[in-house]
Amino acid sequence: MYTHIRKVVSQFVSEFTKEELDLIEKNFYPKKLGKNEHLLQVGDVAKEVFFINKGIMRNYVPVVNKGQITNYFAEESMFNTSAVSFFSQQPSYEAVQAIEPCEGLAIQYEDLQKLYDRFHNWERLGRLFLQAILMQQDLRLRWFIEKSANERYEAFLQTYPHLMQRIPQYHIASYLGITPESLSRLRSRSHKISADKI
C-alpha cells in the first residue's frame, strides 16, 4: 500500500532520503471512500490530504440555479483536497467527492505541517503539489477565456483521453461549462469527423 506513494513522491523530489520516506508509514494512514462518498463537504474545513492509489475524485462547487460545477479531477498517483481550505484552515467553498470507489492514504494537516517544519524535501513536495493544482486550474481558466465549447471539448480529449470512459458525462460537461446535451452533440460530431477520416 505504501510502495506506490513512496515511488510517486520520489519522482516529485528525487532528493528524498530513506529516513524521510520512512516517515510516510508513520504519518499517512489507509483510507477508503465509496462511490459518490465525500472526502469534504462545502463549509467544512479540510483536515487531510488524500493520496489516490485507486479511483477518481472530483472537486465541485454548488451554484444556485446551476447545480454543481466541477472544477477539478484527481486520479491515481495524485494528491487531492480542497487546497485553499486545507492550507488556510478555513471553511471550504468546494466539495471533494469520489467518482469511483477510492483507496489511498491520508495525512492530517497538523502532521503534514510538522513534516514541512522539519524537512526541506517535504516542504518542497508541498510546494510542487500546490503548483500542480494551480497549473491545472490555470489551464481550465484559459480554456474558458480562449476557447469555444467545441475547442474545450477537443482540448479535454487531448489532455485527458483516458478519463473519458471513467467519468460520468454530466461531470465532464460541468467541467467544460456546457450542458450534457451539448456534450453529447459534440461527441457525436467528433466521432463522425473521425469516421469520415478513415
mmCIF file of C-alpha atoms in Angstrom:
data_model
loop_
_atom_site.group_PDB
_atom_site.id
_atom_site.type_symbol
_atom_site.label_atom_id
_atom_site.label_comp_id
_atom_site.label_asym_id
_atom_site.label_seq_id
_atom_site.Cartn_x
_atom_site.Cartn_y
_atom_site.Cartn_z
ATOM 1 C CA MET A 1 0.000 0.000 0.000
ATOM 2 C CA TYR A 2 2.836 2.398 0.772
ATOM 3 C CA THR A 3 5.111 1.351 -2.099
ATOM 4 C CA HIS A 4 3.266 3.417 -4.697
ATOM 5 C CA ILE A 5 3.235 6.684 -2.734
ATOM 6 C CA ARG A 6 6.949 6.295 -1.960
ATOM 7 C CA LYS A 7 7.621 5.936 -5.692
ATOM 8 C CA VAL A 8 5.466 8.951 -6.607
ATOM 9 C CA VAL A 9 6.930 11.346 -4.040
ATOM 10 C CA SER A 10 10.430 10.236 -5.057
ATOM 11 C CA GLN A 11 9.595 11.183 -8.654
ATOM 12 C CA PHE A 12 8.478 14.625 -7.462
ATOM 13 C CA VAL A 13 11.530 15.123 -5.228
ATOM 14 C CA SER A 14 14.438 12.838 -6.113
ATOM 15 C CA GLU A 15 16.458 14.020 -3.105
ATOM 16 C CA PHE A 16 14.193 12.283 -0.576
ATOM 17 C CA THR A 17 16.277 10.215 1.842
ATOM 18 C CA LYS A 18 15.238 6.818 3.160
ATOM 19 C CA GLU A 19 14.655 8.406 6.565
ATOM 20 C CA GLU A 20 12.298 10.974 5.040
ATOM 21 C CA LEU A 21 10.449 8.340 3.015
ATOM 22 C CA ASP A 22 10.061 6.129 6.086
ATOM 23 C CA LEU A 23 8.011 8.933 7.635
ATOM 24 C CA ILE A 24 5.222 8.111 5.176
ATOM 25 C CA GLU A 25 4.290 4.954 7.103
ATOM 26 C CA LYS A 26 4.375 6.909 10.355
ATOM 27 C CA ASN A 27 2.177 9.793 9.204
ATOM 28 C CA PHE A 28 -0.124 8.526 6.444
ATOM 29 C CA TYR A 29 -2.998 6.137 7.214
ATOM 30 C CA PRO A 30 -5.127 3.951 4.907
ATOM 31 C CA LYS A 31 -8.449 5.448 3.866
ATOM 32 C CA LYS A 32 -11.259 4.317 1.567
ATOM 33 C CA LEU A 33 -14.180 6.194 0.054
ATOM 34 C CA GLY A 34 -17.210 4.575 -1.529
ATOM 35 C CA LYS A 35 -18.577 5.695 -4.875
ATOM 36 C CA ASN A 36 -20.075 9.209 -4.502
ATOM 37 C CA GLU A 37 -18.828 9.463 -0.896
ATOM 38 C CA HIS A 38 -17.397 12.828 0.113
ATOM 39 C CA LEU A 39 -13.948 13.481 1.481
ATOM 40 C CA LEU A 40 -15.072 17.036 2.201
ATOM 41 C CA GLN A 41 -18.354 18.951 2.201
ATOM 42 C CA VAL A 42 -18.820 22.648 1.475
ATOM 43 C CA GLY A 43 -18.456 24.646 4.687
ATOM 44 C CA ASP A 44 -16.218 22.097 6.402
ATOM 45 C CA VAL A 45 -12.531 22.732 6.992
ATOM 46 C CA ALA A 46 -10.222 20.406 5.042
ATOM 47 C CA LYS A 47 -8.260 18.491 7.678
ATOM 48 C CA GLU A 48 -6.494 15.969 5.468
ATOM 49 C CA VAL A 49 -4.830 15.402 2.106
ATOM 50 C CA PHE A 50 -5.701 12.194 0.278
ATOM 51 C CA PHE A 51 -3.262 10.284 -1.945
ATOM 52 C CA ILE A 52 -5.128 8.199 -4.513
ATOM 53 C CA ASN A 53 -3.892 4.669 -5.034
ATOM 54 C CA LYS A 54 -7.051 3.662 -6.875
ATOM 55 C CA GLY A 55 -10.044 5.630 -8.154
ATOM 56 C CA ILE A 56 -11.010 9.096 -9.351
ATOM 57 C CA MET A 57 -12.201 12.111 -7.371
ATOM 58 C CA ARG A 58 -13.666 15.456 -8.308
ATOM 59 C CA ASN A 59 -13.822 18.860 -6.646
ATOM 60 C CA TYR A 60 -17.005 20.800 -7.282
ATOM 61 C CA VAL A 61 -18.801 23.978 -6.291
ATOM 62 C CA PRO A 62 -22.594 24.079 -5.819
ATOM 63 C CA VAL A 63 -24.007 27.101 -7.656
ATOM 64 C CA VAL A 64 -27.570 28.354 -7.117
ATOM 65 C CA ASN A 65 -29.780 27.600 -10.134
ATOM 66 C CA LYS A 66 -26.841 25.966 -11.939
ATOM 67 C CA GLY A 67 -26.287 22.762 -9.986
ATOM 68 C CA GLN A 68 -22.767 21.527 -9.347
ATOM 69 C CA ILE A 69 -19.820 22.945 -11.256
ATOM 70 C CA THR A 70 -16.901 20.509 -11.374
ATOM 71 C CA ASN A 71 -13.590 22.367 -11.254
ATOM 72 C CA TYR A 72 -11.001 19.636 -10.740
ATOM 73 C CA PHE A 73 -10.428 15.920 -11.360
ATOM 74 C CA ALA A 74 -7.865 13.842 -9.465
ATOM 75 C CA GLU A 75 -6.888 10.305 -10.387
ATOM 76 C CA GLU A 76 -4.403 7.611 -9.396
ATOM 77 C CA SER A 77 -0.992 8.823 -8.195
ATOM 78 C CA MET A 78 -2.346 12.285 -7.355
ATOM 79 C CA PHE A 79 -2.898 14.063 -4.048
ATOM 80 C CA ASN A 80 -6.245 15.751 -3.509
ATOM 81 C CA THR A 81 -8.023 18.020 -1.072
ATOM 82 C CA SER A 82 -9.565 21.476 -1.166
ATOM 83 C CA ALA A 83 -6.221 23.254 -1.301
ATOM 84 C CA VAL A 84 -7.481 26.701 -0.252
ATOM 85 C CA SER A 85 -9.333 25.293 2.751
ATOM 86 C CA PHE A 86 -6.516 22.948 3.725
ATOM 87 C CA PHE A 87 -3.709 25.475 3.678
ATOM 88 C CA SER A 88 -5.775 28.306 5.180
ATOM 89 C CA GLN A 89 -7.704 26.057 7.602
ATOM 90 C CA GLN A 90 -10.851 27.978 6.682
ATOM 91 C CA PRO A 91 -14.262 26.558 5.633
ATOM 92 C CA SER A 92 -14.200 25.170 2.109
ATOM 93 C CA TYR A 93 -16.143 26.740 -0.767
ATOM 94 C CA GLU A 94 -15.924 23.431 -2.666
ATOM 95 C CA ALA A 95 -16.723 19.789 -2.010
ATOM 96 C CA VAL A 96 -14.471 16.802 -2.722
ATOM 97 C CA GLN A 97 -16.177 13.595 -3.833
ATOM 98 C CA ALA A 98 -15.174 10.115 -5.008
ATOM 99 C CA ILE A 99 -16.491 9.414 -8.515
ATOM 100 C CA GLU A 100 -15.350 5.803 -8.244
ATOM 101 C CA PRO A 101 -14.607 3.798 -5.091
ATOM 102 C CA CYS A 102 -11.277 5.221 -3.936
ATOM 103 C CA GLU A 103 -8.473 3.633 -1.971
ATOM 104 C CA GLY A 104 -5.481 5.521 -0.751
ATOM 105 C CA LEU A 105 -3.618 7.145 2.079
ATOM 106 C CA ALA A 106 -4.380 10.304 4.019
ATOM 107 C CA ILE A 107 -2.422 12.637 6.260
ATOM 108 C CA GLN A 108 -3.741 15.155 8.773
ATOM 109 C CA TYR A 109 -2.997 18.869 8.458
ATOM 110 C CA GLU A 110 -1.028 19.025 11.726
ATOM 111 C CA ASP A 111 1.152 16.051 10.812
ATOM 112 C CA LEU A 112 1.957 17.461 7.374
ATOM 113 C CA GLN A 113 2.899 20.828 8.886
ATOM 114 C CA LYS A 114 5.327 19.052 11.226
ATOM 115 C CA LEU A 115 6.962 17.368 8.221
ATOM 116 C CA TYR A 116 7.195 20.727 6.454
ATOM 117 C CA ASP A 117 8.837 22.284 9.507
ATOM 118 C CA ARG A 118 11.378 19.504 9.984
ATOM 119 C CA PHE A 119 12.306 18.502 6.432
ATOM 120 C CA HIS A 120 13.051 20.707 3.434
ATOM 121 C CA ASN A 121 12.180 17.918 0.983
ATOM 122 C CA TRP A 122 8.701 17.530 2.449
ATOM 123 C CA GLU A 123 8.179 21.283 2.253
ATOM 124 C CA ARG A 124 9.306 21.175 -1.369
ATOM 125 C CA LEU A 125 6.833 18.353 -2.099
ATOM 126 C CA GLY A 126 4.037 20.512 -0.709
ATOM 127 C CA ARG A 127 5.059 23.391 -2.958
ATOM 128 C CA LEU A 128 5.103 21.134 -6.026
ATOM 129 C CA PHE A 129 1.687 19.753 -5.087
ATOM 130 C CA LEU A 130 0.287 23.276 -4.990
ATOM 131 C CA GLN A 131 1.961 24.140 -8.279
ATOM 132 C CA ALA A 132 0.356 21.139 -9.977
ATOM 133 C CA ILE A 133 -3.114 22.185 -8.793
ATOM 134 C CA LEU A 134 -2.583 25.809 -9.826
ATOM 135 C CA MET A 135 -1.336 24.792 -13.261
ATOM 136 C CA GLN A 136 -4.351 22.593 -13.916
ATOM 137 C CA GLN A 137 -6.780 25.247 -12.739
ATOM 138 C CA ASP A 138 -4.991 27.889 -14.821
ATOM 139 C CA LEU A 139 -5.256 25.613 -17.855
ATOM 140 C CA ARG A 140 -9.009 25.261 -17.319
ATOM 141 C CA LEU A 141 -9.408 29.036 -16.887
ATOM 142 C CA ARG A 142 -7.544 29.664 -20.130
ATOM 143 C CA TRP A 143 -9.832 27.190 -21.892
ATOM 144 C CA PHE A 144 -12.836 29.286 -20.859
ATOM 145 C CA ILE A 145 -11.199 32.557 -21.891
ATOM 146 C CA GLU A 146 -9.661 31.465 -25.175
ATOM 147 C CA LYS A 147 -11.690 28.529 -26.494
ATOM 148 C CA SER A 148 -15.167 27.758 -27.777
ATOM 149 C CA ALA A 149 -17.177 24.874 -26.294
ATOM 150 C CA ASN A 150 -16.039 22.615 -29.135
ATOM 151 C CA GLU A 151 -12.404 23.617 -28.630
ATOM 152 C CA ARG A 152 -12.680 22.996 -24.865
ATOM 153 C CA TYR A 153 -14.032 19.527 -25.572
ATOM 154 C CA GLU A 154 -11.240 18.757 -28.046
ATOM 155 C CA ALA A 155 -8.657 20.070 -25.564
ATOM 156 C CA PHE A 156 -10.099 17.830 -22.835
ATOM 157 C CA LEU A 157 -9.933 14.848 -25.212
ATOM 158 C CA GLN A 158 -6.283 15.551 -25.963
ATOM 159 C CA THR A 159 -5.312 16.238 -22.352
ATOM 160 C CA TYR A 160 -7.334 13.534 -20.565
ATOM 161 C CA PRO A 161 -8.265 10.862 -23.152
ATOM 162 C CA HIS A 162 -8.022 8.118 -20.532
ATOM 163 C CA LEU A 163 -10.701 9.758 -18.361
ATOM 164 C CA MET A 164 -13.492 9.914 -20.948
ATOM 165 C CA GLN A 165 -14.735 6.393 -20.228
ATOM 166 C CA ARG A 166 -14.319 6.586 -16.451
ATOM 167 C CA ILE A 167 -16.014 9.864 -15.590
ATOM 168 C CA PRO A 168 -19.804 10.338 -15.963
ATOM 169 C CA GLN A 169 -20.555 12.577 -18.915
ATOM 170 C CA TYR A 170 -22.509 15.101 -16.828
ATOM 171 C CA HIS A 171 -19.408 15.696 -14.676
ATOM 172 C CA ILE A 172 -17.300 16.279 -17.781
ATOM 173 C CA ALA A 173 -19.992 18.613 -19.145
ATOM 174 C CA SER A 174 -19.985 20.686 -15.953
ATOM 175 C CA TYR A 175 -16.169 20.821 -16.039
ATOM 176 C CA LEU A 176 -16.349 22.137 -19.613
ATOM 177 C CA GLY A 177 -19.106 24.619 -18.795
ATOM 178 C CA ILE A 178 -21.694 23.077 -21.117
ATOM 179 C CA THR A 179 -24.877 21.036 -20.762
ATOM 180 C CA PRO A 180 -24.815 17.217 -21.011
ATOM 181 C CA GLU A 181 -26.888 17.555 -24.195
ATOM 182 C CA SER A 182 -24.280 19.848 -25.742
ATOM 183 C CA LEU A 183 -21.536 17.413 -24.773
ATOM 184 C CA SER A 184 -23.462 14.585 -26.411
ATOM 185 C CA ARG A 185 -23.702 16.592 -29.648
ATOM 186 C CA LEU A 186 -20.005 17.443 -29.544
ATOM 187 C CA ARG A 187 -19.110 13.785 -29.032
ATOM 188 C CA SER A 188 -21.323 12.704 -31.932
ATOM 189 C CA ARG A 189 -19.796 15.340 -34.194
ATOM 190 C CA SER A 190 -16.280 14.356 -33.176
ATOM 191 C CA HIS A 191 -16.987 10.649 -33.804
ATOM 192 C CA LYS A 192 -18.445 11.474 -37.217
ATOM 193 C CA ILE A 193 -15.406 13.558 -38.192
ATOM 194 C CA SER A 194 -13.090 10.740 -37.054
ATOM 195 C CA ALA A 195 -15.101 8.188 -39.034
ATOM 196 C CA ASP A 196 -15.043 10.350 -42.174
ATOM 197 C CA LYS A 197 -11.247 10.499 -41.998
ATOM 198 C CA ILE A 198 -10.959 6.720 -42.105
#
